[in-house]
Tab-separated table of C-alpha atoms and ligand atoms in Angstrom:
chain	number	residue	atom	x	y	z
E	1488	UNK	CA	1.491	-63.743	52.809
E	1489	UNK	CA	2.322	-61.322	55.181
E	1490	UNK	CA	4.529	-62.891	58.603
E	1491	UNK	CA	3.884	-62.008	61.972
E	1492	UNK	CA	6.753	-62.539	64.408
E	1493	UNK	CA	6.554	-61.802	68.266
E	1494	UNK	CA	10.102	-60.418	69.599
E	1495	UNK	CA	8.854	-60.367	73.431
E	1496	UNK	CA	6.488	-58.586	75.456
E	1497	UNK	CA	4.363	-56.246	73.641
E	1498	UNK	CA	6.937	-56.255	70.494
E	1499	UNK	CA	5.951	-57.408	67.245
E	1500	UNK	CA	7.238	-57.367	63.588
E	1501	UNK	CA	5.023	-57.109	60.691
E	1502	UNK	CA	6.301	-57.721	57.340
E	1503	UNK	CA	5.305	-58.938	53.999
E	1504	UNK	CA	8.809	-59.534	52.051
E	1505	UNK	CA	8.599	-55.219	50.762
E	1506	UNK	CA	7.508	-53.607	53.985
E	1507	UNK	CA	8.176	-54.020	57.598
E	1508	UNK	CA	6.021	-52.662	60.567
E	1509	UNK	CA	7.362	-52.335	63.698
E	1510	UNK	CA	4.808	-52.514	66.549
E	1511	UNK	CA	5.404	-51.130	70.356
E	1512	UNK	CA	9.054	-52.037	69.958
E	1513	UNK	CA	10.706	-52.087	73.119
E	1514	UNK	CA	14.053	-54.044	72.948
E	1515	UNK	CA	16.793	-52.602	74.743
E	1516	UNK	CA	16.216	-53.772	78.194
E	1517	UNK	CA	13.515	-56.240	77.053
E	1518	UNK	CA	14.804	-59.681	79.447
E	1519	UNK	CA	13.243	-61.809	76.815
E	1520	UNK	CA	13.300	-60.394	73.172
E	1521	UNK	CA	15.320	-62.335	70.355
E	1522	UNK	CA	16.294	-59.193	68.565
E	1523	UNK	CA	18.290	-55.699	68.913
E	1524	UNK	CA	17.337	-52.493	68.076
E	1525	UNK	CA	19.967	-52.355	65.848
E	1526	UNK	CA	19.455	-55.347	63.201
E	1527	UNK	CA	15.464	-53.512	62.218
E	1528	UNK	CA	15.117	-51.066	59.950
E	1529	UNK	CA	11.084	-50.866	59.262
E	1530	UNK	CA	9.783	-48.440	56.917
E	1531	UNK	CA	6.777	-47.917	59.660
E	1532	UNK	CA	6.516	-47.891	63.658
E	1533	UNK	CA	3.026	-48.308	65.122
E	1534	UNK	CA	2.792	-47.138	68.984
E	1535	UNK	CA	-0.054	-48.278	71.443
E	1536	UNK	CA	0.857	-45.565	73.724
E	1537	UNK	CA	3.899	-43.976	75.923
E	1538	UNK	CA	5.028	-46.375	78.399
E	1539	UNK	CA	9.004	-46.911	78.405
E	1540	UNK	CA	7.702	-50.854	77.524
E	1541	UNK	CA	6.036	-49.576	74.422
E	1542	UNK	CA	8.137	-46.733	73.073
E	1543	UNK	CA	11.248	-48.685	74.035
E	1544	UNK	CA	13.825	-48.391	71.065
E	1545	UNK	CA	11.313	-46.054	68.719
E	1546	UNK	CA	13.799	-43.076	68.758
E	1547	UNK	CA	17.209	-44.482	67.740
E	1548	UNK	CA	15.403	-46.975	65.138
E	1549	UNK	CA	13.382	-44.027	63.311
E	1550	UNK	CA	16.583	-41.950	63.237
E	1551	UNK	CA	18.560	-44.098	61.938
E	1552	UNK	CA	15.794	-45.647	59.433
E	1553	UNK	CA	13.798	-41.991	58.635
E	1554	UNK	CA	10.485	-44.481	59.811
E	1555	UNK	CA	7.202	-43.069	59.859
E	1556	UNK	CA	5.908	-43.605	63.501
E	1557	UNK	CA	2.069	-43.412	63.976
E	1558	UNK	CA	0.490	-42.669	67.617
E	1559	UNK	CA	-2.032	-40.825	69.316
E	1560	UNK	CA	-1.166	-36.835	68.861
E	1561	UNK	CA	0.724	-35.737	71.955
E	1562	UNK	CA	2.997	-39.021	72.059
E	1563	UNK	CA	3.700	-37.919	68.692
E	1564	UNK	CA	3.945	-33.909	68.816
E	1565	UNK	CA	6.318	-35.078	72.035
E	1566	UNK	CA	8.251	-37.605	69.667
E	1567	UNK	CA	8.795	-34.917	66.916
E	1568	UNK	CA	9.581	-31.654	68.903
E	1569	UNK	CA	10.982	-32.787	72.130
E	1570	UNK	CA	12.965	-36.076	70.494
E	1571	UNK	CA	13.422	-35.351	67.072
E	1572	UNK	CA	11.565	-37.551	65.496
E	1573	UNK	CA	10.802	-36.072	61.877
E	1574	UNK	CA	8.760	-39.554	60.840
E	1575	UNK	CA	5.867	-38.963	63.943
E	1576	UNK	CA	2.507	-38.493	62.587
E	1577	UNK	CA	0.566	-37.680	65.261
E	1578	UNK	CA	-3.030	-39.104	65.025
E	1579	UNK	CA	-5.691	-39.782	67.163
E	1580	UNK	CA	-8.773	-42.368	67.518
E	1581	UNK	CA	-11.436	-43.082	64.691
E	1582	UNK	CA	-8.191	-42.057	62.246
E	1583	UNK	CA	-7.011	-43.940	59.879
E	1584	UNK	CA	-3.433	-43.092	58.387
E	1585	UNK	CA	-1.235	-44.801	55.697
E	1586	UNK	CA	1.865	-45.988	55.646
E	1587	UNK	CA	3.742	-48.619	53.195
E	1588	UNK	CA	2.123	-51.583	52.686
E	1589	UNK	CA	-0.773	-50.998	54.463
E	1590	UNK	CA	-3.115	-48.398	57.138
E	1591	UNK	CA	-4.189	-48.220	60.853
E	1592	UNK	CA	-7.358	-46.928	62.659
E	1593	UNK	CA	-6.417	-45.985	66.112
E	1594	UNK	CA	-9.174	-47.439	68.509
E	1595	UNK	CA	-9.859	-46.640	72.150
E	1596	UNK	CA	-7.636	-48.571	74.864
E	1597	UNK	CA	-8.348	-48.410	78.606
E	1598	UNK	CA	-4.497	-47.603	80.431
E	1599	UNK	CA	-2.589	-44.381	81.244
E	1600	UNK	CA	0.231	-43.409	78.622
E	1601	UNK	CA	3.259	-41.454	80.752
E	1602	UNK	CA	7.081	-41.053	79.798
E	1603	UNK	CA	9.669	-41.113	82.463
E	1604	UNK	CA	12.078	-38.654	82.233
E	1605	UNK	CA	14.430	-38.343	84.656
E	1606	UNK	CA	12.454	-38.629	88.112
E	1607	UNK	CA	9.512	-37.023	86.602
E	1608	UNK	CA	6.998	-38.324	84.137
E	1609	UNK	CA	5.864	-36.063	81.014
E	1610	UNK	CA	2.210	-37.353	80.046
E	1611	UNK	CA	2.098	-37.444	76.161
E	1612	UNK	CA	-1.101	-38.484	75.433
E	1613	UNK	CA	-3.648	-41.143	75.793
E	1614	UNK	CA	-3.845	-44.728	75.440
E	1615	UNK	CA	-4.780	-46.429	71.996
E	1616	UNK	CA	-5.057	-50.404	70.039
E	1617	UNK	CA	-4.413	-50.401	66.487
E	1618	UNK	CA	-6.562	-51.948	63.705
E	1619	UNK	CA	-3.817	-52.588	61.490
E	1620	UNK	CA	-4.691	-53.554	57.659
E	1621	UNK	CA	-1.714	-55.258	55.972
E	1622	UNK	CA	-1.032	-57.885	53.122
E	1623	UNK	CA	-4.636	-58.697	52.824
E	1624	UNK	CA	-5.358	-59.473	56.859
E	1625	UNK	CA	-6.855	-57.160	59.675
E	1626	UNK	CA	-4.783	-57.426	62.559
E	1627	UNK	CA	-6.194	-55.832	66.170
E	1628	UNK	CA	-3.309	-55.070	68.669
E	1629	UNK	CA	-4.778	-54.294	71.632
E	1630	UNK	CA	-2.395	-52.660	73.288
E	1631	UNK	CA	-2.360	-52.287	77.027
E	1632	UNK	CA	-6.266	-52.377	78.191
E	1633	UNK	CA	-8.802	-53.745	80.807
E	1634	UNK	CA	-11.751	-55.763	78.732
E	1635	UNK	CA	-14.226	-53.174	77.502
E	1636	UNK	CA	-17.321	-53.937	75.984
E	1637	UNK	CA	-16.635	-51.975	72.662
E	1638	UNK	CA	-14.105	-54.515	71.344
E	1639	UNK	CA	-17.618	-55.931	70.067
E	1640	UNK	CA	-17.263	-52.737	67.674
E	1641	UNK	CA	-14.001	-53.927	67.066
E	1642	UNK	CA	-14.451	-57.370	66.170
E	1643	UNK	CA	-17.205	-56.096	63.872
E	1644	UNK	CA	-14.161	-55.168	61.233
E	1645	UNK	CA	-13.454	-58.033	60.841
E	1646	UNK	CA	-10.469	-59.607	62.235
E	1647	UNK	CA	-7.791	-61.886	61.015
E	1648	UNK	CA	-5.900	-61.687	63.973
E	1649	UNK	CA	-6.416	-60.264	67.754
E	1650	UNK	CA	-3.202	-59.812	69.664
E	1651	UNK	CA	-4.225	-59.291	73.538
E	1652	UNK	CA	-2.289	-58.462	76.646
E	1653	UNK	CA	-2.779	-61.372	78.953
E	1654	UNK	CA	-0.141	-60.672	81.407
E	1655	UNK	CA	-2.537	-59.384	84.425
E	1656	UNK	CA	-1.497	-56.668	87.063
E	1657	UNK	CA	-0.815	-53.571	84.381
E	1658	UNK	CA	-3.390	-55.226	82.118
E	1659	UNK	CA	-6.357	-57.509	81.793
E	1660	UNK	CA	-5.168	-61.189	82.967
E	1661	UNK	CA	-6.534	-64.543	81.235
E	1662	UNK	CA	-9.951	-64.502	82.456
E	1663	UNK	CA	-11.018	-61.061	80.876
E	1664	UNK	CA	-9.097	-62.008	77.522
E	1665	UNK	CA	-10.762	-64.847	77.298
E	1666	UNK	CA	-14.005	-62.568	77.353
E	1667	UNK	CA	-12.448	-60.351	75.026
E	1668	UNK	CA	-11.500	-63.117	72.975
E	1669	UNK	CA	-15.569	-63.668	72.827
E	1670	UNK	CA	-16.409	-60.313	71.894
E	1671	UNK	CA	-13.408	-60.138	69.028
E	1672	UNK	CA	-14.712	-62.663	67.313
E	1673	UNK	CA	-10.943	-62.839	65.985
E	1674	UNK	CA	-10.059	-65.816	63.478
E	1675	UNK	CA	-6.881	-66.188	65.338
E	1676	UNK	CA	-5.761	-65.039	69.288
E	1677	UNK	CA	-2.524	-64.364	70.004
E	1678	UNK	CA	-1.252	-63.810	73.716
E	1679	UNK	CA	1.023	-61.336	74.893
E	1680	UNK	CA	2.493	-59.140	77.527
E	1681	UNK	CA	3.182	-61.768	79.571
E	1682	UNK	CA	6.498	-63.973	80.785
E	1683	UNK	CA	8.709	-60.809	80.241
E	1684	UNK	CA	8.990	-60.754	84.083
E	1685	UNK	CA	7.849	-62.172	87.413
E	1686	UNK	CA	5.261	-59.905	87.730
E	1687	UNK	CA	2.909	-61.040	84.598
E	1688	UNK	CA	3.682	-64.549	84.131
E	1689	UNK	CA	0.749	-66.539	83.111
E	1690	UNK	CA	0.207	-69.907	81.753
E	1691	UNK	CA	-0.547	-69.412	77.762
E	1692	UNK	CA	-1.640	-73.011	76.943
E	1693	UNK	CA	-4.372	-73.097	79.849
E	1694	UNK	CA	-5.319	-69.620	77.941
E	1695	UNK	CA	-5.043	-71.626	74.823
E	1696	UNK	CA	-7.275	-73.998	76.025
E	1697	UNK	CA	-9.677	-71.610	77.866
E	1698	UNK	CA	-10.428	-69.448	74.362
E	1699	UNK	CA	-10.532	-72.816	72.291
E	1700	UNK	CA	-13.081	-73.990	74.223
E	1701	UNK	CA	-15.288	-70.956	75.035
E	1702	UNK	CA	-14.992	-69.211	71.200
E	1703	UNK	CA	-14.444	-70.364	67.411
E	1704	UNK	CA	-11.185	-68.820	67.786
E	1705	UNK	CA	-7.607	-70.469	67.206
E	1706	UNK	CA	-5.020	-69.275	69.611
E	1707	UNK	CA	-1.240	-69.308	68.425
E	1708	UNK	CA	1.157	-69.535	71.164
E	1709	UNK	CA	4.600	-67.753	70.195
E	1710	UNK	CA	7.532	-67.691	71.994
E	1711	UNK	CA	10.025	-64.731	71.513
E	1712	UNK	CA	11.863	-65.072	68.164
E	1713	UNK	CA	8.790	-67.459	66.677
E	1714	UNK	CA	6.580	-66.400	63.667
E	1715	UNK	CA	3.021	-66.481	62.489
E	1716	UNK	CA	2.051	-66.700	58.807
E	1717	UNK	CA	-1.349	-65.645	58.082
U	1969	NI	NI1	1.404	-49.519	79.513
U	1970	MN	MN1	2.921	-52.252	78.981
């Protein structure tokens, strides 16, 4: 039975007792994760795109661990020749790649992707959500988006699990998750990028209660640190 544990923010940990997947793991500076960087060695990173929130701690884990990290292609040509990242596998939507334990299609996500470097930002690449297939469950991470009306294509995989930003401002808020929530058709909902800061706080059980009552889908409310089995 594969585990799915929320470490803050957009950070999750995928793991079924062999493999581990890390997804968007951004730790180091992360006000409300329960982890460090330091204390995960996954055999697999999965990246939504190249916000500093999203990329966070990618570089020193897969050095240290030899990970494979999947992204869209110029977030990962930019991980491999300008970080040194020999694990990126550059990819790009409609793909679906391998790795340990299970695969990912790369679906369409509606954000910007940019890496700050210095004063300046580099641009590596575009936006994606991951259909993740792993211990037996399909798992949609939707990565940073605005509600689109293809998710129905999405939800037509089949989904186990839909993992949505609710946090508002930098992403949809409640009210459009909820409709994605309707068009995901998800067995279970699961909220996040939201109470890392000010900014994107949001109240998770009146989104709880919203989906519950709108859809025939379940919505787990994590806190940081707090797992899923599923
Ligand atoms: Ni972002
Ligand atoms: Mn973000």
């Amino acid at each position: 039975m594969p585990k799915l544990t929320w470490i803050g923010h957009a950070a999750f940990i995928l793991e079924d007792g062999d493999n581990m997947v890390l997804i968007d793991p951004f730790i180091t500076g992360n006000p409300v994760t329960t982890h460090t960087a330091d204390q995960l060695s996954p055999r697999t990173i999965l990246l939504t795109h190249a916000h500093d929130d999203h990329v966070g701690d990618t570089v020193a884990i897969a050095k240290r661990t030899g990970a494979k990290v999947i992204s869209t292609f110029e977030l990962g040509i930019w991980l491999n020749e300008v970080q040194g990242v020999e694990g990126a596998t550059p990819a790009n939507h409609g793909g679906t790649v391998e790795f340990e334990g299970g695969t990912v299609k790369l679906t369409p996500a509606w954000h910007t992707s940019s890496y700050q470097v210095g004063d300046t930002f580099v641009a590596p690449g575009i936006p994606a959500g991951l259909v993740v297939r792993f211990g037996g469950k399909t798992i949609y991470f939707a990565g940073d988006t605005c509600l689109f009306g293809d998710m129905t294509l999405i939800g037509e995989e089949g989904l186990d699990v839909a993992v949505l930003p609710i946090g508002d401002h930098y992403t949809m808020g409640p009210a459009d998750a909820v409709r994605a929530a309707e068009l995901l058709k998800a067995k279970t909902v699961i909220p996040g990028h939201y109470n890392t800061f000010d900014l994107i706080s949001q109240d998770g059980h009146d989104f709880k209660r919203q989906v519950e009552a709108r859809t025939s889908s379940k919505v787990a409310l994590l806190a940081p640190g707090e797992s899923l089995t599923l």
